[in-house]
Coordinates of C-alpha atoms in Angstrom, one line a residue:
Q21 CA 27.1 -2.9 -91.1
S22 CA 24.8 -4.1 -93.8
V23 CA 22.8 -7.2 -93.7
S24 CA 23.0 -9.6 -96.7
S25 CA 19.8 -10.3 -98.5
K26 CA 20.8 -13.9 -98.5
Q27 CA 20.5 -14.2 -94.8
R28 CA 17.4 -15.9 -93.7
V29 CA 15.7 -16.5 -90.4
T30 CA 14.4 -20.0 -90.3
G31 CA 11.5 -21.4 -88.3
L32 CA 9.0 -18.5 -88.9
D33 CA 6.8 -20.5 -91.4
F34 CA 4.0 -20.5 -88.8
I35 CA 3.5 -16.8 -89.3
P36 CA 0.8 -16.3 -92.0
G37 CA 2.2 -14.7 -95.1
L38 CA 0.4 -12.4 -97.5
H39 CA -2.4 -14.2 -99.3
P40 CA -6.0 -13.4 -100.2
L41 CA -8.4 -13.9 -97.3
L42 CA -11.5 -15.3 -98.9
S43 CA -13.8 -15.8 -96.0
L44 CA -14.7 -14.4 -92.6
S45 CA -13.6 -17.8 -91.1
K46 CA -10.1 -17.5 -92.7
M47 CA -9.8 -13.9 -91.5
D48 CA -10.7 -15.0 -88.0
Q49 CA -8.2 -17.8 -88.1
T50 CA -5.4 -15.6 -89.3
L51 CA -6.1 -12.9 -86.7
A52 CA -6.2 -15.6 -84.0
I53 CA -2.7 -16.8 -85.1
Y54 CA -1.3 -13.3 -84.9
Q55 CA -3.0 -12.8 -81.5
Q56 CA -1.4 -16.0 -80.1
I57 CA 2.0 -14.9 -81.5
L58 CA 1.8 -11.4 -80.1
T59 CA 0.6 -12.5 -76.6
S60 CA 3.7 -14.8 -76.5
L61 CA 6.1 -11.9 -77.1
P62 CA 7.6 -10.3 -74.0
S63 CA 7.5 -6.8 -75.5
R64 CA 4.9 -4.6 -73.9
N65 CA 4.7 -2.6 -77.2
V66 CA 2.4 -5.3 -78.7
V67 CA -0.2 -5.5 -75.9
Q68 CA -2.5 -2.9 -77.4
I69 CA -2.2 -4.5 -80.8
S70 CA -3.2 -7.8 -79.3
N71 CA -6.2 -6.2 -77.6
D72 CA -7.2 -4.6 -80.9
L73 CA -7.0 -8.0 -82.7
E74 CA -9.3 -9.4 -80.0
N75 CA -11.8 -6.5 -80.7
L76 CA -11.5 -7.0 -84.4
R77 CA -12.2 -10.7 -84.0
D78 CA -15.3 -9.9 -81.9
L79 CA -16.5 -7.7 -84.7
L80 CA -15.9 -10.4 -87.3
H81 CA -18.0 -12.8 -85.1
L82 CA -20.8 -10.3 -84.8
L83 CA -20.8 -9.7 -88.6
A84 CA -20.9 -13.4 -89.3
A85 CA -23.7 -13.9 -86.8
S86 CA -25.7 -11.1 -88.3
K87 CA -25.4 -12.9 -91.7
S88 CA -26.5 -16.2 -90.0
C89 CA -23.1 -17.9 -90.5
P90 CA -21.5 -18.0 -87.1
L91 CA -17.8 -18.7 -87.1
P92 CA -16.3 -21.9 -85.5
Q93 CA -14.0 -21.5 -82.5
V94 CA -10.4 -21.3 -83.6
R95 CA -8.3 -24.1 -82.0
A96 CA -4.7 -23.8 -81.1
L97 CA -2.6 -24.7 -84.1
E98 CA 0.0 -27.3 -84.2
S99 CA 2.4 -24.9 -86.0
L100 CA 2.4 -22.7 -82.9
K101 CA 3.6 -25.5 -80.6
S102 CA 7.3 -24.6 -81.5
L103 CA 6.7 -20.9 -80.9
G104 CA 8.7 -20.9 -77.6
V105 CA 11.7 -22.4 -79.2
V106 CA 11.6 -19.9 -82.1
L107 CA 11.2 -17.0 -79.6
E108 CA 14.3 -18.2 -77.7
A109 CA 16.3 -18.4 -80.9
S110 CA 15.2 -15.2 -82.7
L111 CA 12.9 -13.0 -80.6
Y112 CA 13.5 -9.8 -82.4
S113 CA 13.1 -11.3 -85.9
T114 CA 9.9 -13.0 -84.9
E115 CA 8.4 -9.7 -83.6
V116 CA 9.5 -7.8 -86.7
V117 CA 8.2 -10.5 -89.2
A118 CA 4.9 -11.0 -87.3
L119 CA 4.2 -7.2 -87.2
S120 CA 5.1 -6.7 -90.8
R121 CA 3.0 -9.6 -92.0
L122 CA 0.1 -8.6 -89.7
Q123 CA 0.1 -5.1 -91.3
G124 CA -0.1 -6.6 -94.8
S125 CA -2.9 -9.0 -93.8
L126 CA -4.9 -6.2 -92.2
Q127 CA -4.5 -4.1 -95.4
D128 CA -5.7 -7.1 -97.5
M129 CA -8.8 -7.4 -95.3

């Protein structure tokens, strides 16, 4: 059974899309969003990825500190408040979209 290209999953706008990341701060914020999403997923397959994101964020903070421009703490985003509802409605789609966009974002970095 094929899936129509017209079918859309709504409510995933909070997952960062592909866009140029111009600063260490923006990279850290993007990684923090992905980390929050991944830790909310019940799949055990994403635990290591979440840990790797934490390590990558630590490296970004060290790099920023070495350049005398420490990064601000990332606050929980309003857009992630509805994450639980979205996960209930489309768990698999959320995981697939998040991992796909994360891969693209990491390649851009």
